[in-house]
Amino acid sequence: MIYLDNNATTQIAEEVLEAMLPYLRDNYGNASSIQHKLGRQASHAVESARNQIATYLHVSPKELYFTSGATESINTVLKGVADRYTSKGRHIITCQTEHKAVLSTCAYLEKKGMQITYLPVDSQGNINLQELKDSITPSTILVSIMAANNETGLIHPLEDIADICQEKDVLFFCDATQYMGKKKIDLQKIAIDILCFSGHKLHAAKGVGSLYVRRKSKPIQIESLLHGGNQENGKRGGTYNIAGIVSLGKALEIADNSNFISSLRDYFEELVYRQIEDIFIYSQYANRLPNTSTIVFKQVKAAELMTKLPDIAVSSGSACVSGSRDPSHVLTAMGATNEDAFCSIRFSFSRYNTKKEVEQVCTALQSAVSQIRDTSPIWQMYKKGLL
Ligand code: PLP
C-alpha cells in the first residue's frame, strides 16, 4: 500500500511509539493520583509534553490544555466564546471553506440565535482581507479562520488576519490542525488568541489534541465544556490520556519542517502534468502546505479512478465527508463545478513517502486515467468541445 492520505491521518512515528509504550504498559498511573509514585510519573509525563508543545509554539505551558482532538477543541471554543461573550455581541465570522467541525458548530450556534458570517473565497481559496475587515461589527466576538485547508493545503495569511482582529479588538481563533508539524509557527510573533490541533495529523496518536488560549496579554474567558474533575484547572475534566499526550509532545519535538516533503510533492505534480493531459491543481498559485496536492482529472470520476488504484491510499474530498454524496464544499466554494469536484483527488504526502513511490503512483495513475478515458463517450465529447 502506498499511503498518500496524510491529511486524513498519519502513521505514528517510531520514536513517538517508543515514547508512548511505557505509559501503556508499566507506567499506568493516573496523573491526578499524585500521592504515589506511579501517579507522579504520569503527572510528570503530562507536564513534560505540555512543555514540549509550549516550546514548539513559543508560548507558556500554562496557556495549553489537552483535549481529545481538534473537533472537541473547536466545539469548546466556538460554543464557549459564544456563551461567555454574549454581553458584547452575538456575531462570529468564519469562512466557507472551513472544516465541518467549525461549520457544523457554527450551524448549531446559528440555531441558538448567533449570527454567523461565512466569508467567501476566490478561485485559489483565499479570503479577501478587506471583506474580513468590513464584516467586523461592534457585536463581533470571534473570527474563526483555519491556518491551512485540509483539502487544498491553502494557507491563510495568519499575520494579516491577526493584525486585523487586534486592531478591531476581536478574538482570533485558528484551527491549525493541518498546519501544525508541517510549518513552523511562533505565537510570540503572530497574535493568534486561540489555536487548536490534533495529534494524529502529525505522526502522534489519535484521540488527543491541544488547545492554546492566550493568557499573557489578554484575559480570555472560555466556558468549560467538560465539567468533571479538576484536571486542566477545571477547564476540561476527565482522566488524562497519558500515552496520547506523551505522543503529542514527542511528535512536535521531532517534527520535520524540512523541504523534503515539498520537493516530493513538487516532483509528483511535475510528473502528473507531464504524463496526464487535462488536469488541474487546486490552489496551485497560492501559499500552500508543502504536502498537499488536490487534482482534477477532467471527466474521470474520482470514485472510479480510486477503484482502479486499490493499492494507493488517497482521498476524494476530505475524509470526513467522503461518505457523503455531496461535492466538496471547499472546491465548490472556490468555484469548481460539481462535475470537477467529483473528479478531484487529494494526494497528501508525509516524510515517510519516497521518490520511488511518487513514480509508481504516477505510472499507475496514468494507466488508470487512460483506461477510463479510452472507453468513455463523455471524454470523446469533451475532447471534441461538445461539453
Ligand atoms: N480541522 C481540520 C482542518 C481538519 O483537517 C480536521 C480533520 O480532518 C479537523 C479539524 C478535525 O480533527 P479531529 O477529527 O482530529 O478532531
Short mmCIF file of N, CA and C in Angstrom, two decimals, residues 287-376:
data_model
loop_
_atom_site.label_atom_id
_atom_site.label_comp_id
_atom_site.label_asym_id
_atom_site.label_seq_id
_atom_site.Cartn_x
_atom_site.Cartn_y
_atom_site.Cartn_z
N ASN A 287 -0.23 30.28 -1.53
CA ASN A 287 0.66 29.77 -0.50
C ASN A 287 0.02 28.48 0.03
N ARG A 288 0.71 27.36 -0.17
CA ARG A 288 0.11 26.05 0.12
C ARG A 288 0.95 25.26 1.10
N LEU A 289 0.33 24.31 1.79
CA LEU A 289 1.11 23.36 2.60
C LEU A 289 2.08 22.62 1.69
N PRO A 290 3.22 22.21 2.23
CA PRO A 290 4.21 21.54 1.37
C PRO A 290 3.81 20.13 0.94
N ASN A 291 2.75 19.57 1.56
CA ASN A 291 2.50 18.13 1.33
C ASN A 291 1.23 17.85 0.52
N THR A 292 0.47 18.88 0.16
CA THR A 292 -0.87 18.63 -0.37
C THR A 292 -0.98 18.96 -1.85
N SER A 293 -1.67 18.07 -2.57
CA SER A 293 -1.90 18.30 -3.99
C SER A 293 -3.29 17.75 -4.32
N THR A 294 -4.23 18.64 -4.61
CA THR A 294 -5.56 18.17 -4.98
C THR A 294 -5.76 18.44 -6.46
N ILE A 295 -6.06 17.37 -7.19
CA ILE A 295 -6.03 17.44 -8.65
C ILE A 295 -7.36 17.01 -9.24
N VAL A 296 -7.83 17.78 -10.24
CA VAL A 296 -8.99 17.35 -11.03
C VAL A 296 -8.47 16.61 -12.25
N PHE A 297 -8.97 15.42 -12.46
CA PHE A 297 -8.69 14.68 -13.70
C PHE A 297 -9.96 14.81 -14.52
N LYS A 298 -9.92 15.69 -15.50
CA LYS A 298 -11.15 16.04 -16.23
C LYS A 298 -11.87 14.80 -16.76
N GLN A 299 -13.17 14.75 -16.47
CA GLN A 299 -14.05 13.68 -16.94
C GLN A 299 -13.69 12.28 -16.42
N VAL A 300 -12.96 12.24 -15.31
CA VAL A 300 -12.66 10.94 -14.70
C VAL A 300 -13.19 10.99 -13.26
N LYS A 301 -14.23 10.25 -13.00
CA LYS A 301 -14.82 10.29 -11.65
C LYS A 301 -13.82 9.73 -10.63
N ALA A 302 -13.62 10.50 -9.54
CA ALA A 302 -12.65 10.09 -8.53
C ALA A 302 -12.98 8.71 -7.98
N ALA A 303 -14.28 8.43 -7.79
CA ALA A 303 -14.66 7.14 -7.20
C ALA A 303 -14.21 6.00 -8.11
N GLU A 304 -14.39 6.18 -9.42
CA GLU A 304 -14.00 5.13 -10.37
C GLU A 304 -12.47 5.00 -10.43
N LEU A 305 -11.81 6.14 -10.45
CA LEU A 305 -10.34 6.13 -10.51
C LEU A 305 -9.76 5.40 -9.28
N MET A 306 -10.36 5.67 -8.13
CA MET A 306 -9.83 5.06 -6.90
C MET A 306 -10.03 3.54 -6.89
N THR A 307 -11.12 3.08 -7.51
CA THR A 307 -11.30 1.62 -7.54
C THR A 307 -10.23 0.96 -8.42
N LYS A 308 -9.67 1.73 -9.35
CA LYS A 308 -8.61 1.18 -10.21
C LYS A 308 -7.23 1.29 -9.55
N LEU A 309 -7.18 1.93 -8.40
CA LEU A 309 -5.89 2.09 -7.70
C LEU A 309 -6.01 1.53 -6.28
N PRO A 310 -6.31 0.22 -6.17
CA PRO A 310 -6.60 -0.31 -4.83
C PRO A 310 -5.42 -0.29 -3.87
N ASP A 311 -4.20 -0.16 -4.41
CA ASP A 311 -3.04 -0.17 -3.52
C ASP A 311 -2.50 1.22 -3.22
N ILE A 312 -3.29 2.22 -3.58
CA ILE A 312 -2.85 3.59 -3.29
C ILE A 312 -3.92 4.25 -2.43
N ALA A 313 -3.52 4.72 -1.25
CA ALA A 313 -4.50 5.36 -0.35
C ALA A 313 -4.50 6.86 -0.61
N VAL A 314 -5.60 7.33 -1.17
CA VAL A 314 -5.78 8.77 -1.39
C VAL A 314 -7.20 9.10 -0.95
N SER A 315 -7.60 10.34 -1.18
CA SER A 315 -8.94 10.70 -0.71
C SER A 315 -9.63 11.57 -1.76
N SER A 316 -10.94 11.36 -1.90
CA SER A 316 -11.69 12.26 -2.78
C SER A 316 -12.42 13.21 -1.85
N GLY A 317 -12.12 14.49 -1.93
CA GLY A 317 -12.67 15.43 -0.95
C GLY A 317 -12.01 15.15 0.38
N SER A 318 -12.58 15.64 1.49
CA SER A 318 -11.95 15.36 2.77
C SER A 318 -12.51 14.07 3.32
N ALA A 319 -11.69 13.34 4.08
CA ALA A 319 -12.10 12.03 4.58
C ALA A 319 -13.38 12.13 5.39
N CYS A 320 -13.52 13.24 6.11
CA CYS A 320 -14.68 13.37 7.00
C CYS A 320 -15.98 13.45 6.22
N VAL A 321 -15.93 13.83 4.94
CA VAL A 321 -17.19 13.92 4.19
C VAL A 321 -17.22 12.93 3.03
N SER A 322 -16.21 12.05 2.95
CA SER A 322 -16.15 11.23 1.75
C SER A 322 -17.27 10.19 1.69
N GLY A 323 -17.94 9.96 2.84
CA GLY A 323 -19.10 9.07 2.79
C GLY A 323 -20.30 9.77 2.17
N SER A 324 -20.20 11.09 2.05
CA SER A 324 -21.34 11.87 1.58
C SER A 324 -21.35 11.94 0.05
N ARG A 325 -22.54 12.11 -0.51
CA ARG A 325 -22.62 12.19 -1.96
C ARG A 325 -22.54 13.63 -2.46
N ASP A 326 -22.45 14.59 -1.53
CA ASP A 326 -22.35 15.99 -1.95
C ASP A 326 -20.94 16.27 -2.46
N PRO A 327 -20.83 17.16 -3.44
CA PRO A 327 -19.47 17.53 -3.86
C PRO A 327 -18.80 18.31 -2.74
N SER A 328 -17.48 18.32 -2.73
CA SER A 328 -16.75 19.00 -1.66
C SER A 328 -17.16 20.47 -1.54
N HIS A 329 -17.52 20.88 -0.33
CA HIS A 329 -17.93 22.28 -0.12
C HIS A 329 -16.74 23.23 -0.31
N VAL A 330 -15.53 22.71 -0.12
CA VAL A 330 -14.34 23.56 -0.28
C VAL A 330 -14.13 23.88 -1.76
N LEU A 331 -14.16 22.83 -2.58
CA LEU A 331 -13.88 23.02 -4.00
C LEU A 331 -14.99 23.84 -4.67
N THR A 332 -16.23 23.59 -4.30
CA THR A 332 -17.32 24.35 -4.92
C THR A 332 -17.28 25.82 -4.46
N ALA A 333 -16.86 26.06 -3.21
CA ALA A 333 -16.73 27.45 -2.75
C ALA A 333 -15.67 28.19 -3.57
N MET A 334 -14.69 27.44 -4.08
CA MET A 334 -13.63 28.04 -4.90
C MET A 334 -14.06 28.18 -6.35
N GLY A 335 -15.29 27.80 -6.63
CA GLY A 335 -15.82 27.98 -8.00
C GLY A 335 -15.77 26.73 -8.85
N ALA A 336 -15.36 25.59 -8.27
CA ALA A 336 -15.33 24.35 -9.06
C ALA A 336 -16.77 23.93 -9.38
N THR A 337 -16.96 23.37 -10.57
CA THR A 337 -18.28 22.82 -10.89
C THR A 337 -18.44 21.53 -10.10
N ASN A 338 -19.68 21.08 -9.95
CA ASN A 338 -19.90 19.79 -9.26
C ASN A 338 -19.15 18.69 -9.99
N GLU A 339 -19.17 18.75 -11.33
CA GLU A 339 -18.51 17.75 -12.16
C GLU A 339 -17.01 17.68 -11.80
N ASP A 340 -16.35 18.84 -11.77
CA ASP A 340 -14.92 18.86 -11.44
C ASP A 340 -14.67 18.39 -10.01
N ALA A 341 -15.57 18.79 -9.10
CA ALA A 341 -15.38 18.38 -7.70
C ALA A 341 -15.43 16.85 -7.58
N PHE A 342 -16.34 16.23 -8.35
CA PHE A 342 -16.43 14.76 -8.29
C PHE A 342 -15.26 14.07 -9.00
N CYS A 343 -14.51 14.85 -9.78
CA CYS A 343 -13.35 14.28 -10.49
C CYS A 343 -12.03 14.66 -9.81
N SER A 344 -12.11 15.03 -8.52
CA SER A 344 -10.92 15.53 -7.81
C SER A 344 -10.41 14.52 -6.79
N ILE A 345 -9.11 14.42 -6.72
CA ILE A 345 -8.48 13.53 -5.74
C ILE A 345 -7.41 14.30 -4.96
N ARG A 346 -7.40 14.07 -3.64
CA ARG A 346 -6.37 14.71 -2.82
C ARG A 346 -5.24 13.71 -2.54
N PHE A 347 -4.03 14.14 -2.86
CA PHE A 347 -2.82 13.37 -2.55
C PHE A 347 -2.12 14.15 -1.43
N SER A 348 -1.90 13.50 -0.30
CA SER A 348 -1.21 14.23 0.78
C SER A 348 -0.05 13.37 1.29
N PHE A 349 1.14 13.97 1.20
CA PHE A 349 2.40 13.25 1.44
C PHE A 349 2.87 13.41 2.88
N SER A 350 3.81 12.55 3.25
CA SER A 350 4.47 12.72 4.56
C SER A 350 5.95 12.45 4.37
N ARG A 351 6.69 12.63 5.46
CA ARG A 351 8.15 12.41 5.36
C ARG A 351 8.49 10.94 5.16
N TYR A 352 7.49 10.06 5.31
CA TYR A 352 7.75 8.63 5.12
C TYR A 352 7.55 8.18 3.67
N ASN A 353 7.09 9.07 2.81
CA ASN A 353 6.97 8.69 1.39
C ASN A 353 8.32 8.83 0.70
N THR A 354 8.43 8.18 -0.46
CA THR A 354 9.71 8.20 -1.17
C THR A 354 9.49 8.63 -2.63
N LYS A 355 10.61 8.99 -3.27
CA LYS A 355 10.58 9.37 -4.68
C LYS A 355 10.08 8.19 -5.53
N LYS A 356 10.50 7.01 -5.13
CA LYS A 356 10.11 5.80 -5.88
C LYS A 356 8.58 5.63 -5.81
N GLU A 357 8.02 5.86 -4.65
CA GLU A 357 6.57 5.74 -4.51
C GLU A 357 5.86 6.75 -5.41
N VAL A 358 6.40 7.96 -5.45
CA VAL A 358 5.81 9.00 -6.30
C VAL A 358 5.80 8.52 -7.75
N GLU A 359 6.90 7.95 -8.18
CA GLU A 359 6.99 7.47 -9.58
C GLU A 359 6.00 6.33 -9.83
N GLN A 360 5.90 5.42 -8.86
CA GLN A 360 4.96 4.30 -9.01
C GLN A 360 3.52 4.81 -9.09
N VAL A 361 3.20 5.79 -8.26
CA VAL A 361 1.83 6.33 -8.25
C VAL A 361 1.54 7.01 -9.59
N CYS A 362 2.49 7.75 -10.10
CA CYS A 362 2.25 8.45 -11.37
C CYS A 362 2.02 7.46 -12.51
N THR A 363 2.80 6.42 -12.53
CA THR A 363 2.63 5.40 -13.57
C THR A 363 1.25 4.76 -13.46
N ALA A 364 0.86 4.39 -12.24
CA ALA A 364 -0.44 3.75 -12.03
C ALA A 364 -1.58 4.71 -12.39
N LEU A 365 -1.39 5.98 -12.03
CA LEU A 365 -2.42 6.98 -12.33
C LEU A 365 -2.60 7.14 -13.83
N GLN A 366 -1.48 7.26 -14.52
CA GLN A 366 -1.54 7.46 -15.98
C GLN A 366 -2.30 6.31 -16.64
N SER A 367 -1.99 5.09 -16.21
CA SER A 367 -2.63 3.94 -16.81
C SER A 367 -4.12 3.91 -16.48
N ALA A 368 -4.48 4.19 -15.23
CA ALA A 368 -5.89 4.13 -14.82
C ALA A 368 -6.71 5.23 -15.52
N VAL A 369 -6.14 6.42 -15.60
CA VAL A 369 -6.86 7.53 -16.24
C VAL A 369 -7.08 7.21 -17.72
N SER A 370 -6.04 6.68 -18.38
CA SER A 370 -6.17 6.32 -19.81
C SER A 370 -7.24 5.26 -20.00
N GLN A 371 -7.22 4.24 -19.15
CA GLN A 371 -8.23 3.17 -19.26
C GLN A 371 -9.64 3.74 -19.19
N ILE A 372 -9.86 4.62 -18.25
CA ILE A 372 -11.22 5.17 -18.06
C ILE A 372 -11.59 6.06 -19.24
N ARG A 373 -10.66 6.93 -19.63
CA ARG A 373 -10.98 7.87 -20.71
C ARG A 373 -11.14 7.15 -22.06
N ASP A 374 -10.33 6.12 -22.30
CA ASP A 374 -10.37 5.43 -23.60
C ASP A 374 -11.72 4.81 -23.89
N THR A 375 -12.45 4.45 -22.83
CA THR A 375 -13.73 3.79 -23.05
C THR A 375 -14.91 4.72 -22.72
N SER A 376 -14.61 6.02 -22.58
CA SER A 376 -15.68 6.93 -22.15
C SER A 376 -16.18 7.81 -23.30
#
